[in-house]
Short mmCIF file of C-alpha atoms and ligand atoms in Angstrom, two decimals:
data_model
loop_
_atom_site.label_atom_id
_atom_site.label_comp_id
_atom_site.label_asym_id
_atom_site.label_seq_id
_atom_site.Cartn_x
_atom_site.Cartn_y
_atom_site.Cartn_z
CA MET O 1 -39.94 12.31 29.69
CA SER O 2 -36.55 13.57 30.88
CA GLU O 3 -34.83 16.40 28.99
CA PRO O 4 -32.41 15.16 26.30
CA LYS O 5 -28.83 15.72 27.43
CA ARG O 6 -26.40 17.92 25.56
CA ILE O 7 -23.99 16.09 23.25
CA THR O 8 -20.58 17.53 22.38
CA LEU O 9 -18.25 15.83 19.95
CA TYR O 10 -14.55 16.70 19.74
CA ALA O 11 -13.45 15.97 16.19
CA ALA O 12 -10.81 16.71 13.57
CA ILE O 13 -11.91 17.20 9.99
CA ASP O 14 -9.22 15.00 8.45
CA SER O 15 -9.68 12.04 10.79
CA PRO O 16 -11.91 9.16 9.74
CA PHE O 17 -12.60 8.16 13.37
CA PRO O 18 -14.74 11.19 14.37
CA HIS O 19 -16.41 10.93 10.97
CA ARG O 20 -17.76 7.54 12.11
CA VAL O 21 -19.42 9.27 15.06
CA ARG O 22 -20.80 12.12 12.99
CA LEU O 23 -22.47 9.60 10.67
CA ALA O 24 -24.12 7.86 13.64
CA LEU O 25 -25.24 11.18 15.17
CA GLU O 26 -26.76 12.27 11.85
CA GLU O 27 -28.49 8.93 11.34
CA ALA O 28 -29.91 9.19 14.87
CA GLY O 29 -31.22 12.70 14.10
CA ALA O 30 -29.32 13.92 17.18
CA THR O 31 -28.70 17.56 18.05
CA TYR O 32 -25.04 18.03 18.91
CA ASP O 33 -22.19 20.52 19.09
CA ILE O 34 -18.82 19.95 17.48
CA ILE O 35 -15.55 21.35 18.79
CA TRP O 36 -12.87 21.09 16.13
CA ILE O 37 -9.34 20.07 17.07
CA SER O 38 -6.38 20.58 14.74
CA LEU O 39 -4.13 17.57 14.65
CA ILE O 40 -1.15 18.61 12.60
CA TYR O 41 0.96 21.66 13.47
CA ASP O 42 -1.31 23.68 15.74
CA LYS O 43 -2.93 21.15 18.07
CA GLN O 44 -4.62 22.92 20.98
CA ASP O 45 -2.80 22.17 24.31
CA TRP O 46 -5.94 22.34 26.41
CA TYR O 47 -7.45 19.36 24.58
CA GLU O 48 -5.07 16.77 26.04
CA LYS O 49 -4.79 18.63 29.36
CA LYS O 50 -8.49 19.17 30.04
CA VAL O 51 -10.62 16.97 27.79
CA ASN O 52 -9.19 13.65 26.57
CA VAL O 53 -6.69 13.80 29.40
CA GLY O 54 -3.29 12.29 28.73
CA VAL O 55 -4.46 10.79 25.43
CA GLY O 56 -5.42 13.70 23.19
CA LYS O 57 -7.07 11.64 20.47
CA VAL O 58 -10.29 12.37 18.62
CA PRO O 59 -13.13 11.50 18.69
CA TYR O 60 -14.25 12.19 22.24
CA LEU O 61 -17.89 12.47 23.18
CA VAL O 62 -19.32 14.34 26.14
CA TYR O 63 -22.90 13.53 27.12
CA GLY O 64 -24.56 15.87 29.59
CA GLY O 65 -23.34 18.96 31.41
CA PRO O 66 -23.46 22.59 30.26
CA LYS O 67 -22.54 23.95 26.83
CA LEU O 68 -18.82 23.61 26.17
CA ASN O 69 -16.55 26.10 24.44
CA PRO O 70 -13.03 25.39 23.14
CA GLY O 71 -10.68 25.36 26.14
CA ASP O 72 -13.33 24.28 28.68
CA ALA O 73 -13.01 21.11 30.74
CA PRO O 74 -16.18 18.97 30.54
CA SER O 75 -18.26 18.79 33.71
CA PRO O 76 -17.36 15.86 36.00
CA ASP O 77 -21.09 15.04 35.99
CA SER O 78 -21.06 14.35 32.25
CA VAL O 79 -20.53 10.96 30.65
CA GLN O 80 -17.29 11.03 28.64
CA VAL O 81 -16.57 8.41 26.02
CA PRO O 82 -13.46 8.00 23.80
CA GLU O 83 -12.99 5.50 20.93
CA SER O 84 -15.19 5.78 17.85
CA LEU O 85 -16.62 2.24 17.93
CA VAL O 86 -17.43 2.50 21.65
CA ILE O 87 -19.00 5.93 21.16
CA ASN O 88 -21.22 4.58 18.38
CA GLU O 89 -22.36 1.66 20.56
CA PHE O 90 -23.14 4.23 23.28
CA LEU O 91 -25.19 6.26 20.77
CA ALA O 92 -27.06 3.09 19.76
CA ASP O 93 -27.91 2.63 23.46
CA ILE O 94 -29.03 6.19 24.14
CA PHE O 95 -31.04 6.37 20.90
CA PRO O 96 -32.70 2.94 21.06
CA ASN O 97 -35.37 3.85 18.50
CA ALA O 98 -32.96 5.18 15.86
CA GLY O 99 -32.07 1.75 14.47
CA LEU O 100 -28.31 2.33 14.78
CA LEU O 101 -27.96 -1.39 15.54
CA PRO O 102 -30.43 -4.12 14.62
CA THR O 103 -32.35 -5.80 17.46
CA ASP O 104 -31.61 -9.35 16.29
CA PRO O 105 -28.61 -10.71 18.28
CA ALA O 106 -27.15 -12.51 15.25
CA LEU O 107 -27.20 -9.31 13.19
CA ARG O 108 -25.76 -7.32 16.09
CA ALA O 109 -22.87 -9.78 16.28
CA LYS O 110 -22.39 -9.45 12.52
CA ALA O 111 -22.34 -5.65 12.77
CA ARG O 112 -19.66 -5.83 15.47
CA LEU O 113 -17.56 -8.29 13.49
CA PHE O 114 -17.76 -6.02 10.46
CA ALA O 115 -16.57 -3.02 12.49
CA GLN O 116 -13.83 -5.11 14.08
CA TYR O 117 -12.62 -6.23 10.64
CA MET O 118 -12.28 -2.57 9.65
CA ASP O 119 -10.02 -1.83 12.62
CA THR O 120 -7.95 -5.00 12.72
CA LYS O 121 -7.57 -5.88 9.03
CA PHE O 122 -8.56 -3.01 6.75
CA LEU O 123 -7.04 -0.15 8.74
CA PRO O 124 -3.45 -1.50 8.94
CA ALA O 125 -3.55 -2.23 5.20
CA PHE O 126 -4.98 1.20 4.39
CA ALA O 127 -2.51 3.10 6.60
CA GLY O 128 0.35 0.93 5.35
CA PHE O 129 -0.55 1.82 1.79
CA ILE O 130 -1.23 5.55 2.06
CA PHE O 131 1.60 6.39 4.45
CA GLY O 132 4.30 4.53 2.52
CA LEU O 133 4.79 1.81 5.12
CA GLY O 134 5.37 -0.85 2.48
CA MET O 135 1.89 -2.38 2.17
CA PRO O 136 1.68 -3.78 -1.37
CA VAL O 137 -1.31 -2.88 -3.57
CA GLU O 138 -2.57 -6.46 -3.46
CA GLY O 139 -2.50 -6.46 0.36
CA LEU O 140 -4.83 -3.48 0.41
CA LEU O 141 -7.09 -4.94 -2.29
CA ALA O 142 -7.30 -8.26 -0.42
CA THR O 143 -8.68 -6.53 2.69
CA ILE O 144 -11.20 -4.60 0.56
CA GLU O 145 -12.25 -7.94 -0.89
CA GLY O 146 -12.58 -9.17 2.70
CA VAL O 147 -15.04 -6.33 3.42
CA GLN O 148 -16.89 -7.14 0.22
CA ARG O 149 -17.22 -10.81 1.21
CA MET O 150 -18.87 -9.81 4.49
CA LEU O 151 -21.59 -7.81 2.70
CA PRO O 152 -24.99 -9.36 2.04
CA ALA O 153 -26.12 -9.55 -1.62
CA GLU O 154 -27.91 -6.20 -1.27
CA GLY O 155 -28.14 -3.28 1.11
CA PHE O 156 -25.84 -2.36 3.96
CA ALA O 157 -23.41 -4.37 6.09
CA VAL O 158 -26.19 -6.11 7.99
CA GLY O 159 -29.11 -5.32 5.66
CA GLU O 160 -30.50 -2.06 7.04
CA TRP O 161 -28.03 0.80 7.68
CA SER O 162 -26.22 0.43 11.02
CA ILE O 163 -23.15 1.64 12.88
CA ALA O 164 -21.23 -1.12 11.05
CA ASP O 165 -21.52 1.10 7.96
CA ALA O 166 -20.39 4.13 9.97
CA ALA O 167 -17.31 2.10 10.96
CA ALA O 168 -16.38 1.48 7.33
CA MET O 169 -17.44 4.39 5.17
CA PRO O 170 -15.07 7.14 6.39
CA PHE O 171 -12.19 4.96 5.22
CA PHE O 172 -13.66 4.39 1.76
CA MET O 173 -14.28 8.13 1.35
CA ARG O 174 -10.68 8.83 2.33
CA LEU O 175 -9.31 6.10 0.09
CA ASP O 176 -11.01 7.80 -2.82
CA GLN O 177 -9.61 11.19 -1.73
CA VAL O 178 -6.08 9.82 -1.31
CA LEU O 179 -6.09 8.07 -4.69
CA GLU O 180 -7.02 11.39 -6.25
CA LEU O 181 -4.40 13.40 -4.33
CA ASN O 182 -1.76 10.71 -4.99
CA PRO O 183 0.70 11.82 -2.27
CA PRO O 184 4.45 11.18 -2.56
CA THR O 185 4.17 8.45 0.11
CA ILE O 186 2.48 6.21 -2.48
CA LYS O 187 4.83 4.58 -4.98
CA GLU O 188 4.58 5.81 -8.55
CA GLY O 189 1.72 4.18 -10.46
CA GLU O 190 0.23 2.44 -7.42
CA ALA O 191 -2.68 4.84 -6.90
CA ALA O 192 -3.68 4.25 -10.54
CA ARG O 193 -3.40 0.47 -10.05
CA VAL O 194 -5.69 0.57 -7.03
CA ARG O 195 -8.16 2.83 -8.87
CA GLU O 196 -8.21 0.53 -11.87
CA ALA O 197 -8.79 -2.54 -9.67
CA LEU O 198 -11.58 -0.82 -7.75
CA ASP O 199 -13.28 0.11 -11.01
CA SER O 200 -13.08 -3.48 -12.30
CA ALA O 201 -15.63 -6.32 -12.09
CA ARG O 202 -13.79 -7.68 -9.03
CA PHE O 203 -15.20 -4.90 -6.85
CA VAL O 204 -18.69 -4.47 -8.28
CA ARG O 205 -20.44 -5.25 -4.96
CA ILE O 206 -18.41 -2.85 -2.86
CA ARG O 207 -18.90 -0.07 -5.43
CA LYS O 208 -22.66 -0.46 -5.06
CA TYR O 209 -22.30 -0.54 -1.27
CA ILE O 210 -20.30 2.69 -1.28
CA ALA O 211 -22.77 4.36 -3.66
CA ASP O 212 -25.70 3.36 -1.41
CA ASN O 213 -23.95 4.94 1.57
CA VAL O 214 -22.97 8.07 -0.33
CA ALA O 215 -26.64 8.54 -1.29
CA ARG O 216 -27.67 8.91 2.35
CA PRO O 217 -28.25 12.38 3.84
CA SER O 218 -25.85 11.53 6.71
CA MET O 219 -22.99 11.33 4.21
CA ALA O 220 -24.10 14.43 2.30
CA LYS O 221 -24.11 16.34 5.60
CA THR O 222 -20.67 15.15 6.74
CA TRP O 223 -18.81 14.82 3.43
CA ASP O 224 -20.13 17.39 0.98
CA ARG O 225 -18.15 18.79 -1.93
CA ASP O 226 -16.87 21.66 0.23
CA VAL O 227 -15.26 19.25 2.66
CA HIS O 228 -12.40 18.88 0.18
CA ASP O 229 -11.55 22.57 0.65
CA THR O 230 -10.68 21.85 4.29
CA ILE O 231 -9.70 18.22 4.30
CA ASP O 232 -7.34 18.18 1.32
CA PRO O 233 -5.01 20.85 2.79
CA GLU O 234 -5.05 19.06 6.18
CA PHE O 235 -4.14 15.75 4.53
CA LYS O 236 -1.36 17.45 2.54
CA LYS O 237 0.01 18.94 5.78
CA ARG O 238 0.00 15.45 7.35
CA ILE O 239 1.95 14.05 4.39
CA GLU O 240 4.36 17.01 4.41
CA ARG O 241 5.06 16.44 8.13
CA LEU O 242 5.52 12.71 7.49
CA MET O 243 8.01 13.33 4.68
CA LYS O 244 9.97 15.72 6.95
CA THR O 245 9.81 13.96 10.31
CA GLY O 246 8.43 10.43 9.81
CA LYS O 247 5.53 11.29 12.14
CA VAL O 248 2.24 9.70 10.97
CA ASN O 249 0.26 10.62 14.09
CA SER O 250 0.72 10.80 17.86
CA ASP O 251 1.28 7.00 17.99
CA ILE O 252 3.20 6.15 14.87
CA THR O 253 6.55 7.45 13.66
CA VAL O 254 8.24 5.69 10.76
CA PRO O 255 11.58 6.02 8.94
CA ILE O 256 11.30 9.06 6.64
CA PRO O 257 10.06 7.61 3.35
CA ALA O 258 11.99 8.23 0.12
CA PRO O 259 9.80 10.38 -2.16
CA ALA O 260 7.96 8.36 -4.84
N1 GSH F 1 -9.09 3.80 18.02
C1 GSH F 1 -9.37 5.21 18.02
C2 GSH F 1 -8.44 5.89 17.06
C3 GSH F 1 -8.51 7.42 17.17
C4 GSH F 1 -7.27 8.06 16.56
O1 GSH F 1 -6.25 7.42 16.29
N2 GSH F 1 -7.35 9.37 16.33
C5 GSH F 1 -6.20 10.09 15.82
C6 GSH F 1 -6.59 10.83 14.54
S1 GSH F 1 -6.68 9.81 13.15
C7 GSH F 1 -5.80 11.17 16.81
O2 GSH F 1 -6.64 11.84 17.37
N3 GSH F 1 -4.50 11.35 17.00
C8 GSH F 1 -3.98 12.39 17.84
C9 GSH F 1 -2.85 13.13 17.19
O3 GSH F 1 -2.42 12.72 16.10
O4 GSH F 1 -2.44 14.13 17.78
C10 GSH F 1 -10.84 5.43 17.63
O5 GSH F 1 -11.43 4.53 17.00
O6 GSH F 1 -11.43 6.46 18.00
#
């Protein structure tokens, strides 16, 4: 058998996208290194110059080549993959026995549709709500209901755990965090309205789904209680920058929101 290749993940603690990849790596039982990138005020220059060249987004996965330290350029012989959903498909391919995707083609299609729904429907509603971009509470709740409708009666997105669940869960963990932090980008009373709706009978299935995911060791490893000590200050810095400059991230700048 050939030697397993080294895996390095570039990630930022407050971003849900690398969290997707960490969940898949943990579920696969992979050995991997993480290099942390700061996204707010002190982003490391070398990352966009030498690693995710000209893009600078996380996650970015390097497969193969020698051990990497912060500031190094990955070896040209390594496989380099951006984009969380593509990285997780790649991991499903290189760990074929880890069950990251089902083998049944119909379930594989379902898993991909579930992940696609998260990016095309849930994510705009979520970002629009938490960053004060005018998404009404009901718009967010409707997309959560859309996720709920895609779930089978029991278990995970396609029955057994898969990378479809990795695509969704980082956003539900962050929704919970944001409702608790209640930043000034969210209109007064709206966080409480979302919380109340999520705790109601309307969302009973998705609550069970989230609890089933939270009970897995992959989540305990990547989102333990201590994570709030690092992630909450990073999120607050992101909101502070947004309130001062309108910058949400490297792609999105909005009119400076009026404080709630
Ligand atoms: N579609 C990408 C989205 C990745 C993304 O937007 N990452 C953001 C963090 S949330 C980023 O790295 N932004 C760079 C920056 O803000 O400097 C994926 O799924 O990986």
